[in-house]
PDB file of C-alpha atoms and ligand atoms in Angstrom:
ATOM      1  CA  MET A   1     -20.659 179.370 251.214  1.00  0.00           C
ATOM      2  CA  LYS A   2     -17.022 180.253 250.672  1.00  0.00           C
ATOM      3  CA  LYS A   3     -15.777 179.138 246.857  1.00  0.00           C
ATOM      4  CA  ILE A   4     -12.573 177.306 247.658  1.00  0.00           C
ATOM      5  CA  GLY A   5     -10.318 175.828 245.062  1.00  0.00           C
ATOM      6  CA  ILE A   6      -7.504 173.381 245.220  1.00  0.00           C
ATOM      7  CA  PHE A   7      -4.679 173.690 242.538  1.00  0.00           C
ATOM      8  CA  PRO A   8      -3.006 170.241 243.177  1.00  0.00           C
ATOM      9  CA  GLY A   9       0.011 169.002 241.535  1.00  0.00           C
ATOM     10  CA  SER A  10       3.967 168.242 242.199  1.00  0.00           C
ATOM     11  CA  PHE A  11       5.137 171.704 241.243  1.00  0.00           C
ATOM     12  CA  ASP A  12       8.862 170.459 240.967  1.00  0.00           C
ATOM     13  CA  PRO A  13       9.361 173.126 240.162  1.00  0.00           C
ATOM     14  CA  PHE A  14       6.568 175.545 239.709  1.00  0.00           C
ATOM     15  CA  THR A  15       6.818 177.447 236.087  1.00  0.00           C
ATOM     16  CA  ILE A  16       4.965 180.395 234.739  1.00  0.00           C
ATOM     17  CA  GLY A  17       2.662 178.114 233.081  1.00  0.00           C
ATOM     18  CA  HIS A  18       1.306 177.199 236.674  1.00  0.00           C
ATOM     19  CA  GLU A  19       1.712 180.747 237.575  1.00  0.00           C
ATOM     20  CA  SER A  20      -0.865 181.935 234.452  1.00  0.00           C
ATOM     21  CA  ILE A  21      -3.029 179.352 235.088  1.00  0.00           C
ATOM     22  CA  VAL A  22      -3.676 180.315 238.799  1.00  0.00           C
ATOM     23  CA  ARG A  23      -3.853 184.477 238.363  1.00  0.00           C
ATOM     24  CA  ARG A  24      -6.441 183.311 235.671  1.00  0.00           C
ATOM     25  CA  ALA A  25      -8.402 181.120 237.897  1.00  0.00           C
ATOM     26  CA  LEU A  26      -8.309 183.697 240.750  1.00  0.00           C
ATOM     27  CA  PRO A  27     -11.476 185.579 240.305  1.00  0.00           C
ATOM     28  CA  LEU A  28     -13.462 182.095 240.339  1.00  0.00           C
ATOM     29  CA  PHE A  29     -12.459 181.708 243.785  1.00  0.00           C
ATOM     30  CA  ASP A  30     -13.098 183.262 247.118  1.00  0.00           C
ATOM     31  CA  GLU A  31      -9.989 181.090 248.077  1.00  0.00           C
ATOM     32  CA  LEU A  32      -7.284 178.942 246.329  1.00  0.00           C
ATOM     33  CA  ILE A  33      -5.123 176.601 247.722  1.00  0.00           C
ATOM     34  CA  ILE A  34      -1.937 175.652 245.976  1.00  0.00           C
ATOM     35  CA  SER A  35      -1.025 172.071 247.319  1.00  0.00           C
ATOM     36  CA  ILE A  36       1.616 170.117 246.475  1.00  0.00           C
ATOM     37  CA  GLY A  37       0.986 166.218 246.513  1.00  0.00           C
ATOM     38  CA  TYR A  38       3.654 164.490 247.579  1.00  0.00           C
ATOM     39  CA  ASN A  39       4.472 160.416 247.973  1.00  0.00           C
ATOM     40  CA  SER A  40       6.791 160.163 251.263  1.00  0.00           C
ATOM     41  CA  ALA A  41       8.199 157.050 249.530  1.00  0.00           C
ATOM     42  CA  LYS A  42       9.570 158.996 246.427  1.00  0.00           C
ATOM     43  CA  LYS A  43      11.765 161.960 246.477  1.00  0.00           C
ATOM     44  CA  GLY A  44      11.112 164.961 244.361  1.00  0.00           C
ATOM     45  CA  PHE A  45      13.910 166.675 242.360  1.00  0.00           C
ATOM     46  CA  PHE A  46      13.331 170.046 244.691  1.00  0.00           C
ATOM     47  CA  PRO A  47      12.753 169.644 248.556  1.00  0.00           C
ATOM     48  CA  LEU A  48       9.098 169.911 249.435  1.00  0.00           C
ATOM     49  CA  GLU A  49      10.003 173.132 252.077  1.00  0.00           C
ATOM     50  CA  LYS A  50      11.725 174.587 249.103  1.00  0.00           C
ATOM     51  CA  ARG A  51       8.722 174.230 246.382  1.00  0.00           C
ATOM     52  CA  VAL A  52       6.496 175.873 249.141  1.00  0.00           C
ATOM     53  CA  LYS A  53       8.335 178.598 249.834  1.00  0.00           C
ATOM     54  CA  TRP A  54       9.158 179.616 246.063  1.00  0.00           C
ATOM     55  CA  ILE A  55       5.216 179.455 245.561  1.00  0.00           C
ATOM     56  CA  LYS A  56       4.524 181.672 248.153  1.00  0.00           C
ATOM     57  CA  GLN A  57       7.374 184.155 247.285  1.00  0.00           C
ATOM     58  CA  VAL A  58       5.166 184.073 243.778  1.00  0.00           C
ATOM     59  CA  PHE A  59       1.999 184.744 245.267  1.00  0.00           C
ATOM     60  CA  ALA A  60       3.005 186.958 248.387  1.00  0.00           C
ATOM     61  CA  ASP A  61       0.825 189.913 247.279  1.00  0.00           C
ATOM     62  CA  GLU A  62      -2.246 187.715 247.028  1.00  0.00           C
ATOM     63  CA  PRO A  63      -4.355 187.378 250.166  1.00  0.00           C
ATOM     64  CA  LYS A  64      -6.611 184.992 248.632  1.00  0.00           C
ATOM     65  CA  ILE A  65      -4.086 182.117 248.250  1.00  0.00           C
ATOM     66  CA  SER A  66      -2.542 179.979 250.484  1.00  0.00           C
ATOM     67  CA  VAL A  67       0.099 177.231 250.039  1.00  0.00           C
ATOM     68  CA  ASP A  68      -0.083 173.700 251.503  1.00  0.00           C
ATOM     69  CA  THR A  69       1.335 169.993 250.977  1.00  0.00           C
ATOM     70  CA  TYR A  70      -0.892 166.857 251.094  1.00  0.00           C
ATOM     71  CA  GLU A  71      -0.083 163.004 250.869  1.00  0.00           C
ATOM     72  CA  GLY A  72      -3.118 160.553 249.665  1.00  0.00           C
ATOM     73  CA  LEU A  73      -5.874 160.905 247.535  1.00  0.00           C
ATOM     74  CA  THR A  74      -6.679 164.463 246.245  1.00  0.00           C
ATOM     75  CA  VAL A  75     -10.244 164.002 246.823  1.00  0.00           C
ATOM     76  CA  ASP A  76     -10.070 163.308 250.360  1.00  0.00           C
ATOM     77  CA  TYR A  77      -7.616 166.545 250.998  1.00  0.00           C
ATOM     78  CA  CYS A  78      -9.934 168.566 249.267  1.00  0.00           C
ATOM     79  CA  LYS A  79     -13.092 167.483 251.680  1.00  0.00           C
ATOM     80  CA  SER A  80     -10.732 168.251 254.970  1.00  0.00           C
ATOM     81  CA  LYS A  81     -10.176 171.953 253.298  1.00  0.00           C
ATOM     82  CA  ASN A  82     -14.073 172.117 252.364  1.00  0.00           C
ATOM     83  CA  ALA A  83     -13.115 172.338 248.998  1.00  0.00           C
ATOM     84  CA  LYS A  84     -15.481 171.996 246.131  1.00  0.00           C
ATOM     85  CA  TYR A  85     -13.438 172.592 243.310  1.00  0.00           C
ATOM     86  CA  ILE A  86      -9.898 171.128 241.583  1.00  0.00           C
ATOM     87  CA  LEU A  87      -8.323 173.529 239.450  1.00  0.00           C
ATOM     88  CA  ARG A  88      -6.279 172.057 236.520  1.00  0.00           C
ATOM     89  CA  GLY A  89      -4.403 173.440 233.251  1.00  0.00           C
ATOM     90  CA  LEU A  90      -4.499 171.930 229.901  1.00  0.00           C
ATOM     91  CA  ARG A  91      -1.953 172.297 227.768  1.00  0.00           C
ATOM     92  CA  THR A  92      -1.948 169.209 224.915  1.00  0.00           C
ATOM     93  CA  ALA A  93      -4.502 166.524 224.022  1.00  0.00           C
ATOM     94  CA  ALA A  94      -2.269 164.441 225.786  1.00  0.00           C
ATOM     95  CA  ASP A  95      -3.061 166.431 229.071  1.00  0.00           C
ATOM     96  CA  PHE A  96      -6.793 166.201 228.169  1.00  0.00           C
ATOM     97  CA  GLU A  97      -6.837 162.341 228.058  1.00  0.00           C
ATOM     98  CA  TYR A  98      -4.873 162.112 231.154  1.00  0.00           C
ATOM     99  CA  GLU A  99      -6.845 164.899 232.936  1.00  0.00           C
ATOM    100  CA  ARG A 100     -10.115 163.509 231.943  1.00  0.00           C
ATOM    101  CA  ALA A 101      -9.970 160.134 233.284  1.00  0.00           C
ATOM    102  CA  ILE A 102      -8.445 161.524 236.776  1.00  0.00           C
ATOM    103  CA  ALA A 103     -11.555 164.140 236.912  1.00  0.00           C
ATOM    104  CA  GLN A 104     -14.143 161.472 236.091  1.00  0.00           C
ATOM    105  CA  MET A 105     -12.408 158.839 238.687  1.00  0.00           C
ATOM    106  CA  ASN A 106     -12.204 161.377 241.165  1.00  0.00           C
ATOM    107  CA  ARG A 107     -15.955 162.373 240.463  1.00  0.00           C
ATOM    108  CA  MET A 108     -17.089 158.503 240.996  1.00  0.00           C
ATOM    109  CA  LEU A 109     -15.192 158.934 244.119  1.00  0.00           C
ATOM    110  CA  SER A 110     -16.636 161.737 245.277  1.00  0.00           C
ATOM    111  CA  HIS A 111     -20.037 163.566 243.614  1.00  0.00           C
ATOM    112  CA  GLY A 112     -19.423 166.955 245.554  1.00  0.00           C
ATOM    113  CA  ILE A 113     -16.074 168.050 243.925  1.00  0.00           C
ATOM    114  CA  GLU A 114     -15.846 169.592 240.328  1.00  0.00           C
ATOM    115  CA  THR A 115     -12.607 169.626 238.294  1.00  0.00           C
ATOM    116  CA  VAL A 116     -12.331 173.037 236.331  1.00  0.00           C
ATOM    117  CA  PHE A 117      -9.963 173.212 233.791  1.00  0.00           C
ATOM    118  CA  LEU A 118      -8.326 176.201 232.007  1.00  0.00           C
ATOM    119  CA  LEU A 119      -6.438 175.927 228.675  1.00  0.00           C
ATOM    120  CA  THR A 120      -3.182 177.176 229.076  1.00  0.00           C
ATOM    121  CA  PHE A 121      -2.044 180.431 226.902  1.00  0.00           C
ATOM    122  CA  PRO A 122      -0.237 179.298 223.984  1.00  0.00           C
ATOM    123  CA  GLU A 123       3.090 180.815 224.915  1.00  0.00           C
ATOM    124  CA  HIS A 124       3.278 178.480 227.941  1.00  0.00           C
ATOM    125  CA  SER A 125       1.817 175.087 226.414  1.00  0.00           C
ATOM    126  CA  PRO A 126       5.431 173.885 225.949  1.00  0.00           C
ATOM    127  CA  ILE A 127       6.205 174.559 229.622  1.00  0.00           C
ATOM    128  CA  SER A 128       6.925 171.421 231.641  1.00  0.00           C
ATOM    129  CA  SER A 129       8.474 170.970 235.298  1.00  0.00           C
ATOM    130  CA  THR A 130      10.098 167.774 233.614  1.00  0.00           C
ATOM    131  CA  ILE A 131      11.819 169.317 231.006  1.00  0.00           C
ATOM    132  CA  VAL A 132      12.780 172.295 233.189  1.00  0.00           C
ATOM    133  CA  ARG A 133      14.358 169.471 235.717  1.00  0.00           C
ATOM    134  CA  GLU A 134      15.924 168.390 232.508  1.00  0.00           C
ATOM    135  CA  ILE A 135      17.303 171.152 231.418  1.00  0.00           C
ATOM    136  CA  LEU A 136      18.966 172.019 234.796  1.00  0.00           C
ATOM    137  CA  ARG A 137      20.453 168.505 234.999  1.00  0.00           C
ATOM    138  CA  HIS A 138      22.598 169.157 231.938  1.00  0.00           C
ATOM    139  CA  GLY A 139      23.289 172.950 233.255  1.00  0.00           C
ATOM    140  CA  GLY A 140      21.031 175.030 231.431  1.00  0.00           C
ATOM    141  CA  ASP A 141      19.684 178.169 232.145  1.00  0.00           C
ATOM    142  CA  VAL A 142      15.567 177.971 233.037  1.00  0.00           C
ATOM    143  CA  SER A 143      15.051 181.425 234.058  1.00  0.00           C
ATOM    144  CA  GLN A 144      12.729 182.338 231.271  1.00  0.00           C
ATOM    145  CA  PHE A 145      10.451 179.468 232.339  1.00  0.00           C
ATOM    146  CA  VAL A 146      10.431 180.181 236.039  1.00  0.00           C
ATOM    147  CA  SER A 147       8.966 183.309 238.374  1.00  0.00           C
ATOM    148  CA  SER A 148      11.501 186.033 238.620  1.00  0.00           C
ATOM    149  CA  ALA A 149      10.407 185.822 242.467  1.00  0.00           C
ATOM    150  CA  ILE A 150      11.847 182.181 242.502  1.00  0.00           C
ATOM    151  CA  ASP A 151      15.725 181.709 242.911  1.00  0.00           C
ATOM    152  CA  LEU A 152      15.934 177.973 242.233  1.00  0.00           C
ATOM    153  CA  ASN A 153      19.773 178.263 242.983  1.00  0.00           C
ATOM    154  CA  GLU A 154      19.124 179.176 246.426  1.00  0.00           C
TER     155      GLU A 154
HETATM  156  P1  ADP B 201       0.956 166.938 238.465  1.00  0.00           P
HETATM  157  O1  ADP B 201       2.309 166.010 238.458  1.00  0.00           O
HETATM  158  O2  ADP B 201      -0.027 166.860 239.079  1.00  0.00           O
HETATM  159  O3  ADP B 201       1.057 166.365 236.640  1.00  0.00           O
HETATM  160  P2  ADP B 201       2.379 169.648 237.573  1.00  0.00           P
HETATM  161  O4  ADP B 201       3.236 170.093 238.562  1.00  0.00           O
HETATM  162  O5  ADP B 201       3.046 168.816 236.664  1.00  0.00           O
HETATM  163  O6  ADP B 201       1.756 168.413 238.232  1.00  0.00           O
HETATM  164  O7  ADP B 201       1.094 170.266 237.053  1.00  0.00           O
HETATM  165  C1  ADP B 201       0.082 170.688 237.761  1.00  0.00           C
HETATM  166  C2  ADP B 201      -0.887 171.092 236.969  1.00  0.00           C
HETATM  167  O8  ADP B 201      -0.636 172.216 236.225  1.00  0.00           O
HETATM  168  C3  ADP B 201      -1.603 170.304 235.768  1.00  0.00           C
HETATM  169  O9  ADP B 201      -2.885 170.435 235.865  1.00  0.00           O
HETATM  170  C4  ADP B 201      -1.026 170.734 234.785  1.00  0.00           C
HETATM  171  O10 ADP B 201      -1.502 170.230 233.534  1.00  0.00           O
HETATM  172  C5  ADP B 201      -0.502 172.170 234.802  1.00  0.00           C
HETATM  173  N1  ADP B 201       0.523 172.585 234.177  1.00  0.00           N
HETATM  174  C6  ADP B 201       1.648 172.260 233.881  1.00  0.00           C
HETATM  175  N2  ADP B 201       2.397 172.972 233.225  1.00  0.00           N
HETATM  176  C7  ADP B 201       1.597 173.879 232.700  1.00  0.00           C
HETATM  177  C8  ADP B 201       1.792 175.068 231.761  1.00  0.00           C
HETATM  178  N3  ADP B 201       3.039 174.998 231.329  1.00  0.00           N
HETATM  179  N4  ADP B 201       0.878 175.425 231.591  1.00  0.00           N
HETATM  180  C9  ADP B 201      -0.540 175.534 232.327  1.00  0.00           C
HETATM  181  N5  ADP B 201      -0.558 174.740 232.919  1.00  0.00           N
HETATM  182  C10 ADP B 201       0.225 173.666 233.278  1.00  0.00           C
END
């Protein structure tokens, strides 16, 4: 059976920290779906369509990767894609506590799905989409935090 992983997140926007987790996790899976979880009641900073397009640009050369969106429970989405693995990145102890609760509750909701964690590279641990958005709101330059395949001004 094919090993299908889902990398769920807001990716608002997708950073080099996200990219690094995806590239390092890729050998573990036959297919990896990067999927943007959205809530139709909440507007993101960047439109969903742009976020999808940018992630596709970063991995244009990777046949194992596809990009998608979903609304609702991540475990339900995984089942719809036949995916048994959820990929998440860990930067800090705070990430760990947050992710631990989600992964353990997801497991209670769906026994067949495992969450796989990769520790971020030290140089990527301070990078967060939230801070990237804050820098952008104040007119700062975020180019060192996003892949060169992405033009956030387009
Ligand atoms: P969410 O809104 O679900 O937290 P994010 O888009 O912020 O989604 O992050 C998606 C995943 O990527 C999470 O597992 C998060 O911990 C991880 N992540 C975020 N930033 C980094 C980074 N700089 N390095 C490694 N992993 C990261």
